[in-house]
mmCIF file of C-alpha atoms in Angstrom:
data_model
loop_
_atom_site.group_PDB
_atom_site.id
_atom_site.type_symbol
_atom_site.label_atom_id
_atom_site.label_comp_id
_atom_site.label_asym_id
_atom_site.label_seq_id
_atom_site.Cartn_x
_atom_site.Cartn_y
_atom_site.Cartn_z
ATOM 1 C CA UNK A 1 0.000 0.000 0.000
ATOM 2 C CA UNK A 2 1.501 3.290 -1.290
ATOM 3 C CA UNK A 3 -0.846 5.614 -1.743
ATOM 4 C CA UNK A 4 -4.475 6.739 -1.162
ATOM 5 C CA UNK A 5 -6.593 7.082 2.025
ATOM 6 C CA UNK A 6 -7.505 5.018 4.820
ATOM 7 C CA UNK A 7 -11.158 5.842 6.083
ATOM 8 C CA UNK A 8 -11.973 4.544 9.636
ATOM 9 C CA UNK A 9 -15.823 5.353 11.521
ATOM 10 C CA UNK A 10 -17.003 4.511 14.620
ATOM 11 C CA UNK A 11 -20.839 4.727 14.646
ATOM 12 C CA UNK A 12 -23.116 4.089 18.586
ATOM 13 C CA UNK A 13 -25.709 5.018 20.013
ATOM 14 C CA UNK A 14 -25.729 6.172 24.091
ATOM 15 C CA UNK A 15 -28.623 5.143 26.567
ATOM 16 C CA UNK A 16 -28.708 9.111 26.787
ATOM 17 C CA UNK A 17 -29.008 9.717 22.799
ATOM 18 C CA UNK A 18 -31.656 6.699 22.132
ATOM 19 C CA UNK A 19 -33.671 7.969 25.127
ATOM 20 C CA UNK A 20 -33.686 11.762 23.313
ATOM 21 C CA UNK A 21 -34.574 9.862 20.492
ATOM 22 C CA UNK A 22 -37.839 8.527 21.734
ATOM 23 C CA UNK A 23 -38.801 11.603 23.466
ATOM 24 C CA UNK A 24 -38.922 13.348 20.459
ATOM 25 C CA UNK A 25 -40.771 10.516 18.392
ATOM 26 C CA UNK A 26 -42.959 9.775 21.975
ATOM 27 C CA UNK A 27 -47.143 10.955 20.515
ATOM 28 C CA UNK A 28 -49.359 12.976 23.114
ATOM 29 C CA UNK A 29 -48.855 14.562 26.409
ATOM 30 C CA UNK A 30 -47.747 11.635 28.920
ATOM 31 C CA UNK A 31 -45.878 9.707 26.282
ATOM 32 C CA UNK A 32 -43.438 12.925 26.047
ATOM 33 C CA UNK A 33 -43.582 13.121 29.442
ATOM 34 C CA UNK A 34 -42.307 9.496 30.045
ATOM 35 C CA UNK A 35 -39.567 9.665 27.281
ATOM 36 C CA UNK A 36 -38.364 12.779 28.849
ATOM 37 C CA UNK A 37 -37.870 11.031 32.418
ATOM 38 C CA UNK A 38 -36.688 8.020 30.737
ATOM 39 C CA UNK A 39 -33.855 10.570 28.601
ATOM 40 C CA UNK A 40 -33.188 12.455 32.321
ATOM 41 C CA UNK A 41 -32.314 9.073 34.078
ATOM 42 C CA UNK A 42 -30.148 7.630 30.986
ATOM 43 C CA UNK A 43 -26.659 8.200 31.540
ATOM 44 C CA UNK A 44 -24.153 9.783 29.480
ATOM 45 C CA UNK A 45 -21.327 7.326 27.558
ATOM 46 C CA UNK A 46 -18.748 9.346 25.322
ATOM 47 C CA UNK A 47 -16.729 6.818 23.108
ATOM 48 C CA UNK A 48 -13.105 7.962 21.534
ATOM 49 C CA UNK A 49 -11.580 6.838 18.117
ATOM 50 C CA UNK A 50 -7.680 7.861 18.053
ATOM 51 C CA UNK A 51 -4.886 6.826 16.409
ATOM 52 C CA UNK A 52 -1.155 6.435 18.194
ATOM 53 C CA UNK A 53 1.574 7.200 15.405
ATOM 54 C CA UNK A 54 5.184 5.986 14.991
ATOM 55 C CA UNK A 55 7.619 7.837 12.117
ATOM 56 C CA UNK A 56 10.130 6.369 10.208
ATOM 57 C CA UNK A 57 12.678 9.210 11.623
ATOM 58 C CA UNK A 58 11.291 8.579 15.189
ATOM 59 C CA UNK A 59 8.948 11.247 16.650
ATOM 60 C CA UNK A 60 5.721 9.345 17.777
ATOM 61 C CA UNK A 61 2.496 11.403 18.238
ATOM 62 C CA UNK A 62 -1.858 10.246 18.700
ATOM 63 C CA UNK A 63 -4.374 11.808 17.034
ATOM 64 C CA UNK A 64 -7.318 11.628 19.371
ATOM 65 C CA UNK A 65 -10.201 14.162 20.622
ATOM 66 C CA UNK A 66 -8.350 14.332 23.951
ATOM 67 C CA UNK A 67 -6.242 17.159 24.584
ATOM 68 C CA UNK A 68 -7.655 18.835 20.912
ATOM 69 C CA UNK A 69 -5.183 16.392 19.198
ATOM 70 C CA UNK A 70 -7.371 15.923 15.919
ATOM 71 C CA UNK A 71 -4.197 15.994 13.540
ATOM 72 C CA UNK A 72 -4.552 16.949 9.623
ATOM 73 C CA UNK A 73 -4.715 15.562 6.444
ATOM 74 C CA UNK A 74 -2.468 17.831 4.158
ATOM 75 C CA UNK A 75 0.774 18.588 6.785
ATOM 76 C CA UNK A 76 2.443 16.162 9.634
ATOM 77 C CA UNK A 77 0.743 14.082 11.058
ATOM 78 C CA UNK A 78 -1.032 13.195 8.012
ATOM 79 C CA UNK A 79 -4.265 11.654 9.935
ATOM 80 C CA UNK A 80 -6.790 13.567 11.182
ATOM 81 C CA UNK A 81 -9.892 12.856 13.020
ATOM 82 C CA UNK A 82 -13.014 15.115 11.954
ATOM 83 C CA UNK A 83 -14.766 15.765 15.531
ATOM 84 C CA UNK A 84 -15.975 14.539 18.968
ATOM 85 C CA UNK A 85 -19.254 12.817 19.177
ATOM 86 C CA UNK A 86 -19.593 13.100 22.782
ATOM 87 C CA UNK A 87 -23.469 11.693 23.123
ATOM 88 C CA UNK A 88 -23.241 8.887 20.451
ATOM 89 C CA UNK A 89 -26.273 11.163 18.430
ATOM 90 C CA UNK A 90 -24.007 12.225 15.575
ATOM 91 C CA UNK A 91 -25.263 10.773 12.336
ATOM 92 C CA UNK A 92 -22.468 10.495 10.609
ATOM 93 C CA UNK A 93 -20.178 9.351 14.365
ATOM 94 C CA UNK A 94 -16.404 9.688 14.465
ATOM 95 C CA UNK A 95 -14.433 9.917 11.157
ATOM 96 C CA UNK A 96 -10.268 9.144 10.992
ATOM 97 C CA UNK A 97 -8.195 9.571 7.760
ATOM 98 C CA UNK A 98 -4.904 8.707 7.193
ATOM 99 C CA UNK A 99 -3.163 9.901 4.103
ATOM 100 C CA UNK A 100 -0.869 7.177 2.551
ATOM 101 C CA UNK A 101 0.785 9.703 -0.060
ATOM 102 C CA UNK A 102 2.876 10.326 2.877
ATOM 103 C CA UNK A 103 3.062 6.905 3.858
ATOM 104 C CA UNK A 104 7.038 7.220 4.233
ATOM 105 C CA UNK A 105 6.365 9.229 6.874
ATOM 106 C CA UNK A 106 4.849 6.207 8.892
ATOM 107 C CA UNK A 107 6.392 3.127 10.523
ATOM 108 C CA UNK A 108 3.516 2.154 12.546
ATOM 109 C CA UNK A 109 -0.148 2.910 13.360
ATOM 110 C CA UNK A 110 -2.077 1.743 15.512
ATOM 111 C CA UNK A 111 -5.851 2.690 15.609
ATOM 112 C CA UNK A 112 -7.659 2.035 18.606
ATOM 113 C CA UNK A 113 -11.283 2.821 20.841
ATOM 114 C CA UNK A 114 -11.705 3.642 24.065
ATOM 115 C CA UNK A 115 -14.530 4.771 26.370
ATOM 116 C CA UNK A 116 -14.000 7.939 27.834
ATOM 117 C CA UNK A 117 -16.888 7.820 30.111
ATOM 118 C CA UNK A 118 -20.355 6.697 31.262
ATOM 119 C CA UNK A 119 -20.425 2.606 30.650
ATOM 120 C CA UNK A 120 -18.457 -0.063 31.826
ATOM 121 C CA UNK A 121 -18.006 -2.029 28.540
ATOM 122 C CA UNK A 122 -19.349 -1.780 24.836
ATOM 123 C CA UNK A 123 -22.369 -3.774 25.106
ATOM 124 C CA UNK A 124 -25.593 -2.582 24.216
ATOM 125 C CA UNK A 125 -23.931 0.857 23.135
ATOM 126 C CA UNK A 126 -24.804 -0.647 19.416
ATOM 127 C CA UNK A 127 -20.914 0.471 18.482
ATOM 128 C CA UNK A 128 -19.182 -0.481 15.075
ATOM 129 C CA UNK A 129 -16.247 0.437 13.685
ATOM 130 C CA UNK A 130 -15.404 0.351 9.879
ATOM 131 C CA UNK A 131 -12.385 0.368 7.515
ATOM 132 C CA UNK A 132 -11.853 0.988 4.581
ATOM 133 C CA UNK A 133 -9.252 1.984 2.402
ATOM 134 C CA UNK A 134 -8.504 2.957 -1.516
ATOM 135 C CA UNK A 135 -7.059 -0.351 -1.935
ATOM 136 C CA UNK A 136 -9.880 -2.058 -0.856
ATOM 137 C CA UNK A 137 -9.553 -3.397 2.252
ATOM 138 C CA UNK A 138 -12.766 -3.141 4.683
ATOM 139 C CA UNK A 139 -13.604 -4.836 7.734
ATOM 140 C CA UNK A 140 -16.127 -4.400 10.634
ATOM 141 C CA UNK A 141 -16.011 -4.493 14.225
ATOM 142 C CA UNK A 142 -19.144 -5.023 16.334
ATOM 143 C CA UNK A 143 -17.823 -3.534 19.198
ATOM 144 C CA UNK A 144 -20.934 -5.241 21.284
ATOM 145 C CA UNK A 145 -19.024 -8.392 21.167
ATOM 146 C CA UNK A 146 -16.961 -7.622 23.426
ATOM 147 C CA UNK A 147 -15.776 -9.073 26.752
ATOM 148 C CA UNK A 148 -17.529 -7.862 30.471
ATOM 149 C CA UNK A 149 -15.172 -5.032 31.366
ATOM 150 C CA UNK A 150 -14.065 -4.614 28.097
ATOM 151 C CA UNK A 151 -12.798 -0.479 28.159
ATOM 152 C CA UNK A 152 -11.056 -0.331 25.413
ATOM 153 C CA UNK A 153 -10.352 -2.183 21.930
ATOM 154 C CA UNK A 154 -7.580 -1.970 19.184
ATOM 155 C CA UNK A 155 -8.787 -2.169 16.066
ATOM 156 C CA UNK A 156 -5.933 -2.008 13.316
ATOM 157 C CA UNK A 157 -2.351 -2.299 13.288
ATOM 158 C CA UNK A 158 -0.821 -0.911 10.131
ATOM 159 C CA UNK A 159 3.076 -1.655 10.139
ATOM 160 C CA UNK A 160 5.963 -1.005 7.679
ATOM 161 C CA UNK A 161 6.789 -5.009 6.243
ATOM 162 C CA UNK A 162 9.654 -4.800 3.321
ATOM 163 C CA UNK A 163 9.640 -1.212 2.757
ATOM 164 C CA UNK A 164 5.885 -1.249 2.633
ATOM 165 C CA UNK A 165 2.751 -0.372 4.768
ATOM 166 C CA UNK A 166 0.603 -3.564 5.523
ATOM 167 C CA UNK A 167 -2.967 -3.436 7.611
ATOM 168 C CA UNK A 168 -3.373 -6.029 9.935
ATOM 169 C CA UNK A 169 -7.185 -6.638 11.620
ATOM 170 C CA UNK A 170 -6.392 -6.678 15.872
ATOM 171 C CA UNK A 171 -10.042 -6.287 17.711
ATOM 172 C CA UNK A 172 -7.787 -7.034 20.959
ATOM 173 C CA UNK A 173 -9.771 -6.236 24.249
ATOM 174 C CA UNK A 174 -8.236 -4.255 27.540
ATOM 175 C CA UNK A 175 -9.833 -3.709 30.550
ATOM 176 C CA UNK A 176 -9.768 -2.301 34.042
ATOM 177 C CA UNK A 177 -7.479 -5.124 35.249
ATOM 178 C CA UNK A 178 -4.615 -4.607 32.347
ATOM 179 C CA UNK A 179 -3.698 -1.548 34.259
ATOM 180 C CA UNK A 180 -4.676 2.257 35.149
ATOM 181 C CA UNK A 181 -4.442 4.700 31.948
ATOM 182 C CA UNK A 182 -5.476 2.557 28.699
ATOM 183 C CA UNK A 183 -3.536 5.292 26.310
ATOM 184 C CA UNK A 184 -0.613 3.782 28.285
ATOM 185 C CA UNK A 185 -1.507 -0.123 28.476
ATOM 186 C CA UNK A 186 -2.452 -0.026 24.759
ATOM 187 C CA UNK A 187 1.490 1.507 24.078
ATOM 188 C CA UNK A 188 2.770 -0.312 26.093
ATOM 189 C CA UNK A 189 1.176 -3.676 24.668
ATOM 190 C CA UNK A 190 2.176 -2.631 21.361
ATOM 191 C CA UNK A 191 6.074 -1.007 21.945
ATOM 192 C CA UNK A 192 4.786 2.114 20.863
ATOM 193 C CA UNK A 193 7.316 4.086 23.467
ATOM 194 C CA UNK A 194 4.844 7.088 24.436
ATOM 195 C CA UNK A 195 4.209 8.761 27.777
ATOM 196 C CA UNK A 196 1.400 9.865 29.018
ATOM 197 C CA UNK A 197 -0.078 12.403 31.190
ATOM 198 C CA UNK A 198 -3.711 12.804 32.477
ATOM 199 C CA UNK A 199 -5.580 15.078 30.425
ATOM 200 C CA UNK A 200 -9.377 16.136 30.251
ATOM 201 C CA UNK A 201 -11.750 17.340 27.991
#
């Protein structure tokens, strides 16, 4: 792979955004009424689609919504993500790019999930991430398969192999008990070499 665009999505739906959902479709006075205690009491769950990069000449950055990181497509790092759905009610979800005519820039990537808060796994969140690239190379991942505790999920490796970039499928689950900070576990798993600090949105 030498050239072109990878195209990665991450599409869910929050207790908080379907509950929204049927308050506005909810007919007469006490049906709005219930849908709008039923959207009150369902929490919040804000899921995050990033990407941890490793050049070729040995700077290593992410490109997440934490910390503002959301990269670019035209100048270093050459992946960008396009926003923050934050309530899972974004019809179009979470979009990453990575620009392969700059693929000599790239040793590794790794693209990965995580949930930033709200929900102790990925089930019943209805989450699915797809790739798909100018080469054509797609696969799904139906992030509700997941196992109990599951926080956090890698879902691509893409790795220099004989001078050339080469996608690999992961879907490898962390949770809770792999360690505190799952930016750090997942670099750690994968000899990425970054450090990490706390940060908020």
């Amino acid at each position: 792979m030498t050239s072109g665009l990878i195209k990665v999505n991450l599409n869910w739906t929050s207790p908080q955004a379907a509950a929204q959902r049927a308050a506005g479709e909810a007919r007469g006075l006490f049906g709005r009424i219930r849908a709008s205690m039923r959207s009150a009491a369902a929490r919040k769950v804000d899921l995050d689609l990033g990407c941890m990069i490793r050049c070729t000449d040995g700077p290593k950055t992410v490109v997440q919504a934490l910390g503002n990181a959301f990269g670019a497509v035209d100048r270093f790092p050459y992946v960008a993500l396009d926003a923050d759905d934050r309530t899972g009610s974004r019809e179009t979800g979470e979009n990453l790019v990575i620009n392969l005519d700059h693929q000599a820039e790239f040793q590794k990537l790794l693209l990965f999930i995580y949930i930033y808060e709200g929900s102790g796994d990925f089930r019943g969140l209805d989450a699915v991430v797809t790739l798909t690239s100018d080469r054509g190379d797609r696969f799904r991942v139906v992030l509700d398969e997941c196992p109990p505790q599951a926080h956090a999920c890698t879902i691509a490796l893409i790795k220099r192999q004989k001078g050339e970039l080469v996608i690999g499928r992961e879907v490898r689950w962390f949770t809770p008990a792999d360690g505190p900070g799952i930016q750090d576990v997942i670099s750690r798993a994968y000899r990425l070499g970054m450090k990490w600090t706390p940060g908020r949105k």
